[in-house]
Amino acid sequence: QFDRMQEDPYAFMRGTMPQYRRDVAQPFEVNADTQFLTTESSRIQLVGDPHIENIGTYQNRAGDIVVEFNDFDSAIYGPYHIDVWRLALSWYAFGLSTTFTKTDEQDWIAAGEQVARGYADEILAMAQGLETPALDESAVIADLLEEAEEDGDEQAELEEFTLVEGDGARHFDIGNPQLRTLSAPTLAWIGESIPAWQQVLPNEGRELGALKGASQRLGSGVASLFLQRYYLLFEGQTESLEDDLLIEWKETRDPFLVGTGLVEAGRLFESNAQRIVVLQRRAHEDPVTDHYSGRLGEEPWSFRSRHNSGFHQGIGRSRIERRLRDGRWGTGELAHAGYATGQLLARTHTRPETMDGRSALDSIAAALDGRVDDFVAEARERVALMGPQLETDFRLFGLLRQKHGPTLVSP
């Protein structure tokens, strides 16, 4: 995990989410408190770790490809601005990590600033019942939707991890270094757990074919790199190999709680897996964007599940960088993408009620009090302070590993 965090500042940011939450919950010079918080708006359902690469696509029940946040492993209730600043900071961290030299610090601060503007504009427009711009007006979002259409039709995820052997059957690709063969006891546990897991799936996902194989998935994520992940291959609705299903079971952990009085929010659910699944369904426009979003197990060892479909694509940093290099996108597209991701965060925050059962939209709109420019200026100031501090911490992290060893434990 530390090796991956040292790859670049963006990976370091992903691996230090608990430290980020701790810092903004205990303000000091770099992370001063916000002017735009009320008691009601401190109990918003948070995404938890909103960053660029945690935004992706789903195919909803109507068959449309939609954009949503796709990782709610750290979701909990807390002050809404913590998510806004985190998403804004991720654009700056991307800028620190890109090798594309025709952008500078101010371009990435501007993209982060546009997160706050898109967020505040969306909140106030929704509060007034006004129509808001479509997310795909952003070239980055439109490109993501196009990729999902292409890869979904081609079953790209299935092709990456499985092979059709000479016997005409589909199997996991045991030569893939991201997969590991499972022991007999683990395979038996998976087989025994499937019936109970199926019972908590949405109705649309309960009709599954036979299990064709299972494997351990390695090397995914940053903060979650050490968590157990299993890939399960199921027969689809027909005998054709083209509709086979690739399902992920991922181990869950406690979220990092923010703010006094919010510890009880972590006790609202029977398990972390239930917390993640329930909060994702509440946050998405269509609560069944994933027919195989479910849970199994009990604390301290619970898992959440999802469908690894080609329709589920994420905003990849490499794709953005490639578009910048080939000249298709410039700094204007980056700023517009920042704005669109801010809009998406506003929509995600306002679909569920607050922890107290209030309207999240009314709570956040009251906290903003129409002061959009001031809210945006504050967010820009925070990114301009936190971004360089992130870069300094990243470099210090490397020096400390050189001095104390790769695990930061001196011999």
Short mmCIF file of C-alpha atoms in Angstrom, two decimals:
data_model
loop_
_atom_site.label_atom_id
_atom_site.label_comp_id
_atom_site.label_asym_id
_atom_site.label_seq_id
_atom_site.Cartn_x
_atom_site.Cartn_y
_atom_site.Cartn_z
CA GLN A 1 0.00 0.00 0.00
CA PHE A 2 2.79 2.44 0.85
CA ASP A 3 4.55 1.62 -2.43
CA ARG A 4 1.41 2.55 -4.32
CA MET A 5 0.94 5.75 -2.29
CA GLN A 6 4.46 6.81 -3.25
CA GLU A 7 3.76 6.54 -6.98
CA ASP A 8 2.49 10.14 -7.22
CA PRO A 9 0.65 12.78 -5.14
CA TYR A 10 -2.76 11.61 -6.38
CA ALA A 11 -2.16 8.08 -5.11
CA PHE A 12 -0.86 9.56 -1.84
CA MET A 13 -4.07 11.60 -1.51
CA ARG A 14 -6.15 8.45 -2.07
CA GLY A 15 -4.22 6.59 0.62
CA THR A 16 -4.54 9.32 3.25
CA MET A 17 -8.29 9.93 3.30
CA PRO A 18 -8.59 9.33 7.08
CA GLN A 19 -5.85 11.91 7.68
CA TYR A 20 -7.69 14.38 5.45
CA ARG A 21 -10.90 13.93 7.43
CA ARG A 22 -9.04 14.26 10.71
CA ASP A 23 -7.42 17.50 9.58
CA VAL A 24 -10.59 19.22 8.36
CA ALA A 25 -12.40 18.14 11.52
CA GLN A 26 -9.63 19.71 13.63
CA PRO A 27 -8.98 23.02 11.83
CA PHE A 28 -5.61 24.74 11.90
CA GLU A 29 -3.81 27.15 9.60
CA VAL A 30 -3.98 25.06 6.43
CA ASN A 31 -7.46 23.65 7.02
CA ALA A 32 -9.35 26.54 8.60
CA ASP A 33 -13.00 26.10 9.44
CA THR A 34 -15.75 26.97 6.97
CA GLN A 35 -18.10 29.96 7.11
CA PHE A 36 -20.91 27.89 5.55
CA LEU A 37 -21.95 25.30 8.10
CA THR A 38 -25.02 24.94 10.29
CA THR A 39 -26.09 22.18 12.65
CA GLU A 40 -28.49 20.82 10.03
CA SER A 41 -25.89 20.84 7.23
CA SER A 42 -23.39 18.99 9.43
CA ARG A 43 -25.52 15.84 9.21
CA ILE A 44 -25.54 15.30 5.44
CA GLN A 45 -25.06 11.84 3.97
CA LEU A 46 -21.50 12.07 2.62
CA VAL A 47 -19.96 10.16 -0.26
CA GLY A 48 -17.02 9.81 2.09
CA ASP A 49 -14.17 9.78 -0.41
CA PRO A 50 -15.27 11.76 -3.47
CA HIS A 51 -12.41 12.10 -5.92
CA ILE A 52 -12.15 12.09 -9.70
CA GLU A 53 -11.55 8.36 -10.03
CA ASN A 54 -14.55 7.53 -7.82
CA ILE A 55 -16.93 8.89 -10.46
CA GLY A 56 -18.23 6.43 -13.01
CA THR A 57 -21.08 5.07 -15.07
CA TYR A 58 -23.94 2.65 -14.52
CA GLN A 59 -26.69 1.29 -16.70
CA ASN A 60 -30.01 2.07 -15.00
CA ARG A 61 -33.19 -0.01 -15.18
CA ALA A 62 -34.38 1.96 -18.21
CA GLY A 63 -31.22 0.92 -20.08
CA ASP A 64 -29.69 4.41 -20.01
CA ILE A 65 -26.04 5.01 -19.12
CA VAL A 66 -25.82 7.43 -16.19
CA VAL A 67 -22.99 9.02 -14.21
CA GLU A 68 -22.78 8.58 -10.45
CA PHE A 69 -20.27 8.30 -7.64
CA ASN A 70 -19.27 4.64 -7.55
CA ASP A 71 -17.50 4.16 -4.20
CA PHE A 72 -19.40 4.53 -0.93
CA ASP A 73 -17.08 2.44 1.23
CA SER A 74 -16.38 5.52 3.40
CA ALA A 75 -19.92 6.91 3.28
CA ILE A 76 -21.28 8.26 6.56
CA TYR A 77 -23.02 11.40 7.84
CA GLY A 78 -21.11 14.64 8.38
CA PRO A 79 -20.53 18.25 7.28
CA TYR A 80 -21.18 18.59 3.54
CA HIS A 81 -18.21 20.88 2.85
CA ILE A 82 -15.76 18.07 3.70
CA ASP A 83 -16.84 16.25 0.54
CA VAL A 84 -16.72 19.46 -1.54
CA TRP A 85 -13.16 20.27 -0.50
CA ARG A 86 -12.04 16.65 -0.99
CA LEU A 87 -13.36 16.55 -4.55
CA ALA A 88 -11.81 19.94 -5.32
CA LEU A 89 -8.48 18.83 -3.88
CA SER A 90 -8.49 15.73 -6.09
CA TRP A 91 -8.29 17.94 -9.20
CA TYR A 92 -5.24 19.69 -7.75
CA ALA A 93 -3.66 16.33 -6.85
CA PHE A 94 -4.25 15.19 -10.42
CA GLY A 95 -2.41 18.28 -11.62
CA LEU A 96 0.55 17.49 -9.35
CA SER A 97 0.68 13.97 -10.75
CA THR A 98 0.27 14.55 -14.48
CA THR A 99 3.28 14.60 -16.78
CA PHE A 100 1.42 16.88 -19.18
CA THR A 101 3.44 20.10 -19.06
CA LYS A 102 1.03 22.55 -20.73
CA THR A 103 -1.00 23.06 -17.57
CA ASP A 104 0.16 24.74 -14.38
CA GLU A 105 -0.85 25.02 -10.74
CA GLN A 106 -3.43 27.72 -11.43
CA ASP A 107 -5.23 25.54 -13.99
CA TRP A 108 -5.76 22.83 -11.40
CA ILE A 109 -6.72 25.27 -8.65
CA ALA A 110 -9.26 26.66 -11.14
CA ALA A 111 -10.66 23.17 -11.80
CA GLY A 112 -11.01 22.68 -8.04
CA GLU A 113 -12.66 26.08 -7.72
CA GLN A 114 -15.18 25.07 -10.37
CA VAL A 115 -16.14 22.06 -8.25
CA ALA A 116 -17.37 24.46 -5.58
CA ARG A 117 -19.12 26.69 -8.13
CA GLY A 118 -20.86 23.77 -9.81
CA TYR A 119 -21.92 22.50 -6.39
CA ALA A 120 -23.29 25.82 -5.13
CA ASP A 121 -24.98 26.71 -8.45
CA GLU A 122 -26.68 23.31 -8.50
CA ILE A 123 -27.88 23.59 -4.89
CA LEU A 124 -29.38 27.04 -5.37
CA ALA A 125 -30.96 26.16 -8.72
CA MET A 126 -32.58 23.03 -7.29
CA ALA A 127 -33.79 25.00 -4.25
CA GLN A 128 -35.49 27.46 -6.64
CA GLY A 129 -36.91 24.72 -8.88
CA LEU A 130 -34.78 25.78 -11.85
CA GLU A 131 -33.45 23.51 -14.58
CA THR A 132 -29.71 22.85 -14.40
CA PRO A 133 -27.16 21.99 -17.11
CA ALA A 134 -26.79 18.34 -18.11
CA LEU A 135 -23.60 16.69 -16.89
CA ASP A 136 -22.68 15.51 -20.38
CA GLU A 137 -22.25 19.11 -21.50
CA SER A 138 -18.77 18.50 -20.10
CA ALA A 139 -16.51 16.88 -22.71
CA VAL A 140 -14.93 14.69 -20.02
CA ILE A 141 -18.31 13.33 -18.90
CA ALA A 142 -19.54 12.88 -22.49
CA ASP A 143 -16.37 10.93 -23.29
CA LEU A 144 -16.91 8.71 -20.24
CA LEU A 145 -20.47 7.91 -21.30
CA GLU A 146 -19.30 7.04 -24.81
CA GLU A 147 -16.64 4.69 -23.43
CA ALA A 148 -19.21 2.95 -21.23
CA GLU A 149 -21.50 2.36 -24.20
CA GLU A 150 -18.65 0.81 -26.18
CA ASP A 151 -17.15 -1.32 -23.39
CA GLY A 152 -20.52 -2.43 -22.07
CA ASP A 153 -21.52 -3.82 -25.43
CA GLU A 154 -18.16 -5.55 -25.77
CA GLN A 155 -18.16 -7.03 -22.21
CA ALA A 156 -14.67 -5.56 -21.71
CA GLU A 157 -14.39 -6.43 -17.99
CA LEU A 158 -15.31 -10.04 -18.64
CA GLU A 159 -12.72 -10.31 -21.37
CA GLU A 160 -9.97 -8.86 -19.15
CA PHE A 161 -10.18 -11.50 -16.43
CA THR A 162 -11.55 -14.62 -18.17
CA LEU A 163 -10.76 -16.82 -21.14
CA VAL A 164 -12.81 -19.15 -23.33
CA GLU A 165 -10.86 -22.41 -23.35
CA GLY A 166 -10.72 -25.07 -26.00
CA ASP A 167 -13.53 -26.92 -24.27
CA GLY A 168 -15.81 -24.02 -25.14
CA ALA A 169 -16.26 -22.99 -21.50
CA ARG A 170 -15.34 -19.68 -19.90
CA HIS A 171 -12.82 -19.80 -17.05
CA PHE A 172 -10.78 -17.32 -15.04
CA ASP A 173 -7.47 -16.48 -16.69
CA ILE A 174 -5.05 -18.08 -14.20
CA GLY A 175 -2.15 -16.40 -16.03
CA ASN A 176 -3.46 -12.95 -15.10
CA PRO A 177 -1.16 -11.60 -12.31
CA GLN A 178 -4.14 -9.77 -10.79
CA LEU A 179 -5.84 -13.07 -9.97
CA ARG A 180 -4.96 -15.78 -7.45
CA THR A 181 -6.32 -19.31 -7.15
CA LEU A 182 -8.44 -19.85 -4.04
CA SER A 183 -8.00 -22.57 -1.43
CA ALA A 184 -10.60 -25.32 -1.10
CA PRO A 185 -11.95 -23.95 2.25
CA THR A 186 -12.42 -20.48 0.75
CA LEU A 187 -14.21 -21.91 -2.30
CA ALA A 188 -16.46 -23.89 0.03
CA TRP A 189 -17.24 -20.78 2.10
CA ILE A 190 -18.15 -18.85 -1.07
CA GLY A 191 -20.46 -21.62 -2.24
CA GLU A 192 -22.17 -21.80 1.17
CA SER A 193 -22.60 -17.99 1.31
CA ILE A 194 -24.23 -17.52 -2.09
CA PRO A 195 -27.87 -18.40 -1.15
CA ALA A 196 -28.03 -15.90 1.75
CA TRP A 197 -26.31 -13.24 -0.39
CA GLN A 198 -28.84 -13.70 -3.20
CA GLN A 199 -31.72 -13.05 -0.81
CA VAL A 200 -30.59 -9.45 -0.15
CA LEU A 201 -29.99 -8.55 -3.80
CA PRO A 202 -32.50 -6.35 -5.65
CA ASN A 203 -35.25 -8.43 -7.23
CA GLU A 204 -33.70 -7.88 -10.66
CA GLY A 205 -30.48 -9.65 -9.58
CA ARG A 206 -31.76 -12.71 -7.72
CA GLU A 207 -32.05 -14.99 -10.76
CA LEU A 208 -28.46 -16.15 -11.13
CA GLY A 209 -27.13 -19.11 -13.05
CA ALA A 210 -24.60 -21.61 -11.76
CA LEU A 211 -21.29 -20.50 -10.26
CA LYS A 212 -18.61 -21.27 -12.86
CA GLY A 213 -15.58 -20.23 -10.82
CA ALA A 214 -14.11 -17.90 -8.21
CA SER A 215 -10.75 -16.21 -7.77
CA GLN A 216 -9.04 -13.71 -5.50
CA ARG A 217 -8.52 -10.24 -7.03
CA LEU A 218 -5.18 -8.61 -6.26
CA GLY A 219 -3.74 -5.11 -6.64
CA SER A 220 -6.90 -3.01 -6.76
CA GLY A 221 -7.34 0.32 -4.99
CA VAL A 222 -5.01 2.32 -2.77
CA ALA A 223 -6.48 2.80 0.72
CA SER A 224 -8.36 -0.49 0.23
CA LEU A 225 -5.45 -2.36 -1.34
CA PHE A 226 -5.08 -4.77 1.62
CA LEU A 227 -8.78 -5.70 1.77
CA GLN A 228 -9.96 -9.08 0.53
CA ARG A 229 -11.64 -9.08 -2.89
CA TYR A 230 -13.12 -12.11 -4.62
CA TYR A 231 -14.28 -12.37 -8.22
CA LEU A 232 -17.15 -14.76 -8.90
CA LEU A 233 -18.05 -15.93 -12.41
CA PHE A 234 -21.70 -16.89 -12.93
CA GLU A 235 -23.60 -18.38 -15.82
CA GLY A 236 -25.80 -15.72 -17.42
CA GLN A 237 -29.48 -15.97 -18.27
CA THR A 238 -28.73 -17.98 -21.41
CA GLU A 239 -26.24 -20.68 -22.37
CA SER A 240 -24.31 -18.12 -24.40
CA LEU A 241 -20.90 -17.14 -23.02
CA GLU A 242 -21.60 -13.53 -23.89
CA ASP A 243 -23.92 -12.89 -20.95
CA ASP A 244 -21.79 -14.49 -18.22
CA LEU A 245 -21.57 -12.32 -15.09
CA LEU A 246 -18.47 -11.16 -13.21
CA ILE A 247 -19.33 -10.25 -9.60
CA GLU A 248 -16.97 -8.74 -7.02
CA TRP A 249 -17.21 -9.40 -3.28
CA LYS A 250 -15.13 -6.84 -1.39
CA GLU A 251 -14.33 -6.78 2.32
CA THR A 252 -15.55 -3.70 4.19
CA ARG A 253 -14.11 -1.68 7.07
CA ASP A 254 -15.25 1.02 9.48
CA PRO A 255 -15.51 4.54 8.05
CA PHE A 256 -13.53 7.38 9.59
CA LEU A 257 -16.10 9.34 11.61
CA VAL A 258 -16.10 13.13 11.50
CA GLY A 259 -17.34 15.51 14.15
CA THR A 260 -18.58 15.11 17.69
CA GLY A 261 -21.92 13.41 18.14
CA LEU A 262 -21.67 11.47 14.88
CA VAL A 263 -20.32 8.24 16.32
CA GLU A 264 -23.91 7.03 16.66
CA ALA A 265 -24.29 7.35 12.87
CA GLY A 266 -21.96 4.40 12.51
CA ARG A 267 -24.35 2.31 14.64
CA LEU A 268 -27.36 2.82 12.39
CA PHE A 269 -26.50 -0.32 10.44
CA GLU A 270 -25.99 -3.98 11.27
CA SER A 271 -22.70 -4.11 9.37
CA ASN A 272 -20.39 -1.97 7.27
CA ALA A 273 -21.55 -3.85 4.19
CA GLN A 274 -25.15 -2.90 4.93
CA ARG A 275 -24.09 0.73 5.50
CA ILE A 276 -22.35 0.91 2.12
CA VAL A 277 -25.13 -0.75 0.13
CA VAL A 278 -27.97 1.19 1.76
CA LEU A 279 -26.26 4.58 1.49
CA GLN A 280 -25.32 4.00 -2.16
CA ARG A 281 -28.92 3.13 -3.04
CA ARG A 282 -30.16 6.28 -1.29
CA ALA A 283 -27.59 8.47 -3.06
CA HIS A 284 -28.15 7.24 -6.63
CA GLU A 285 -30.97 8.63 -8.75
CA ASP A 286 -32.01 5.07 -9.57
CA PRO A 287 -31.50 2.99 -6.40
CA VAL A 288 -30.97 -0.14 -8.51
CA THR A 289 -28.20 1.01 -10.83
CA ASP A 290 -26.46 -2.25 -9.96
CA HIS A 291 -28.66 -5.36 -9.83
CA TYR A 292 -25.93 -7.21 -7.93
CA SER A 293 -25.23 -4.62 -5.24
CA GLY A 294 -25.64 -6.61 -2.04
CA ARG A 295 -23.99 -7.70 1.19
CA LEU A 296 -23.01 -10.77 3.12
CA GLY A 297 -21.36 -11.69 6.40
CA GLU A 298 -21.40 -10.10 9.82
CA GLU A 299 -18.98 -7.86 11.66
CA PRO A 300 -16.10 -7.85 11.91
CA TRP A 301 -15.95 -9.56 8.50
CA SER A 302 -18.59 -8.37 6.06
CA PHE A 303 -18.53 -7.95 2.29
CA ARG A 304 -20.35 -5.80 -0.23
CA SER A 305 -20.91 -6.97 -3.79
CA ARG A 306 -21.11 -5.30 -7.19
CA HIS A 307 -21.33 -6.24 -10.85
CA ASN A 308 -18.09 -5.81 -12.79
CA SER A 309 -19.74 -4.78 -16.03
CA GLY A 310 -18.27 -2.98 -19.00
CA PHE A 311 -21.05 -0.44 -18.50
CA HIS A 312 -19.36 0.49 -15.20
CA GLN A 313 -16.55 2.78 -16.28
CA GLY A 314 -14.66 5.34 -14.21
CA ILE A 315 -13.00 8.65 -15.02
CA GLY A 316 -9.46 7.46 -15.59
CA ARG A 317 -6.59 9.89 -15.15
CA SER A 318 -4.73 8.28 -18.05
CA ARG A 319 -7.65 8.98 -20.38
CA ILE A 320 -7.81 12.65 -19.38
CA GLU A 321 -4.05 13.00 -19.82
CA ARG A 322 -4.21 11.33 -23.23
CA ARG A 323 -6.91 13.75 -24.38
CA LEU A 324 -4.84 16.69 -23.17
CA ARG A 325 -1.81 15.43 -25.08
CA ASP A 326 -3.63 14.86 -28.35
CA GLY A 327 -5.11 18.35 -28.16
CA ARG A 328 -8.76 17.29 -27.93
CA TRP A 329 -9.08 18.93 -24.53
CA GLY A 330 -7.56 22.01 -22.98
CA THR A 331 -7.82 23.93 -19.72
CA GLY A 332 -11.39 24.95 -20.57
CA GLU A 333 -12.48 21.31 -20.63
CA LEU A 334 -10.78 20.73 -17.27
CA ALA A 335 -12.63 23.63 -15.68
CA HIS A 336 -15.94 22.46 -17.18
CA ALA A 337 -15.29 18.93 -15.88
CA GLY A 338 -14.62 20.33 -12.41
CA TYR A 339 -17.95 22.17 -12.58
CA ALA A 340 -19.83 19.03 -13.69
CA THR A 341 -18.34 16.92 -10.89
CA GLY A 342 -19.44 19.60 -8.42
CA GLN A 343 -22.98 19.40 -9.85
CA LEU A 344 -22.95 15.64 -9.44
CA LEU A 345 -21.85 15.92 -5.80
CA ALA A 346 -24.69 18.37 -5.09
CA ARG A 347 -27.24 15.96 -6.58
CA THR A 348 -25.74 13.07 -4.61
CA HIS A 349 -25.89 14.98 -1.32
CA THR A 350 -29.50 16.09 -1.75
CA ARG A 351 -31.22 12.83 -2.74
CA PRO A 352 -31.14 11.25 0.75
CA GLU A 353 -32.45 12.91 3.90
CA THR A 354 -30.07 14.10 6.58
CA MET A 355 -29.30 11.91 9.58
CA ASP A 356 -32.10 13.75 11.40
CA GLY A 357 -34.65 13.09 8.64
CA ARG A 358 -34.59 16.63 7.27
CA SER A 359 -34.36 17.79 3.66
CA ALA A 360 -30.68 17.83 2.74
CA LEU A 361 -31.37 20.35 -0.04
CA ASP A 362 -33.03 22.81 2.34
CA SER A 363 -30.27 22.32 4.91
CA ILE A 364 -27.40 22.97 2.49
CA ALA A 365 -29.19 25.85 0.70
CA ALA A 366 -29.76 27.56 4.06
CA ALA A 367 -26.08 27.13 4.95
CA LEU A 368 -24.97 28.66 1.62
CA ASP A 369 -27.45 31.52 2.07
CA GLY A 370 -27.06 32.59 -1.56
CA ARG A 371 -23.38 33.49 -1.10
CA VAL A 372 -22.08 31.51 -4.04
CA ASP A 373 -19.05 33.68 -4.79
CA ASP A 374 -17.95 33.65 -1.15
CA PHE A 375 -18.36 29.86 -0.95
CA VAL A 376 -16.30 29.45 -4.14
CA ALA A 377 -13.60 31.85 -2.90
CA GLU A 378 -13.33 29.91 0.36
CA ALA A 379 -12.97 26.59 -1.48
CA ARG A 380 -10.32 28.07 -3.79
CA GLU A 381 -8.41 29.32 -0.76
CA ARG A 382 -8.55 25.88 0.87
CA VAL A 383 -7.32 24.11 -2.27
CA ALA A 384 -4.54 26.69 -2.68
CA LEU A 385 -3.43 25.90 0.88
CA MET A 386 -4.08 22.17 1.08
CA GLY A 387 -2.65 21.38 -2.37
CA PRO A 388 0.92 22.53 -1.68
CA GLN A 389 0.71 20.92 1.78
CA LEU A 390 -0.28 17.65 0.10
CA GLU A 391 2.76 17.92 -2.16
CA THR A 392 5.03 18.60 0.84
CA ASP A 393 3.56 15.68 2.78
CA PHE A 394 4.03 13.41 -0.24
CA ARG A 395 7.73 14.28 -0.45
CA LEU A 396 8.16 13.90 3.32
CA PHE A 397 6.48 10.49 3.11
CA GLY A 398 9.17 9.36 0.67
CA LEU A 399 11.98 10.71 2.85
CA LEU A 400 10.56 9.01 5.95
CA ARG A 401 10.39 5.68 4.13
CA GLN A 402 14.03 6.07 3.12
CA LYS A 403 14.98 6.76 6.75
CA HIS A 404 12.74 4.31 8.62
CA GLY A 405 12.17 1.61 6.04
CA PRO A 406 9.34 0.85 3.59
CA THR A 407 6.78 0.23 6.36
CA LEU A 408 7.94 3.25 8.45
CA VAL A 409 9.11 0.94 11.21
CA SER A 410 12.80 1.37 12.02
CA PRO A 411 14.81 -1.85 12.45
#
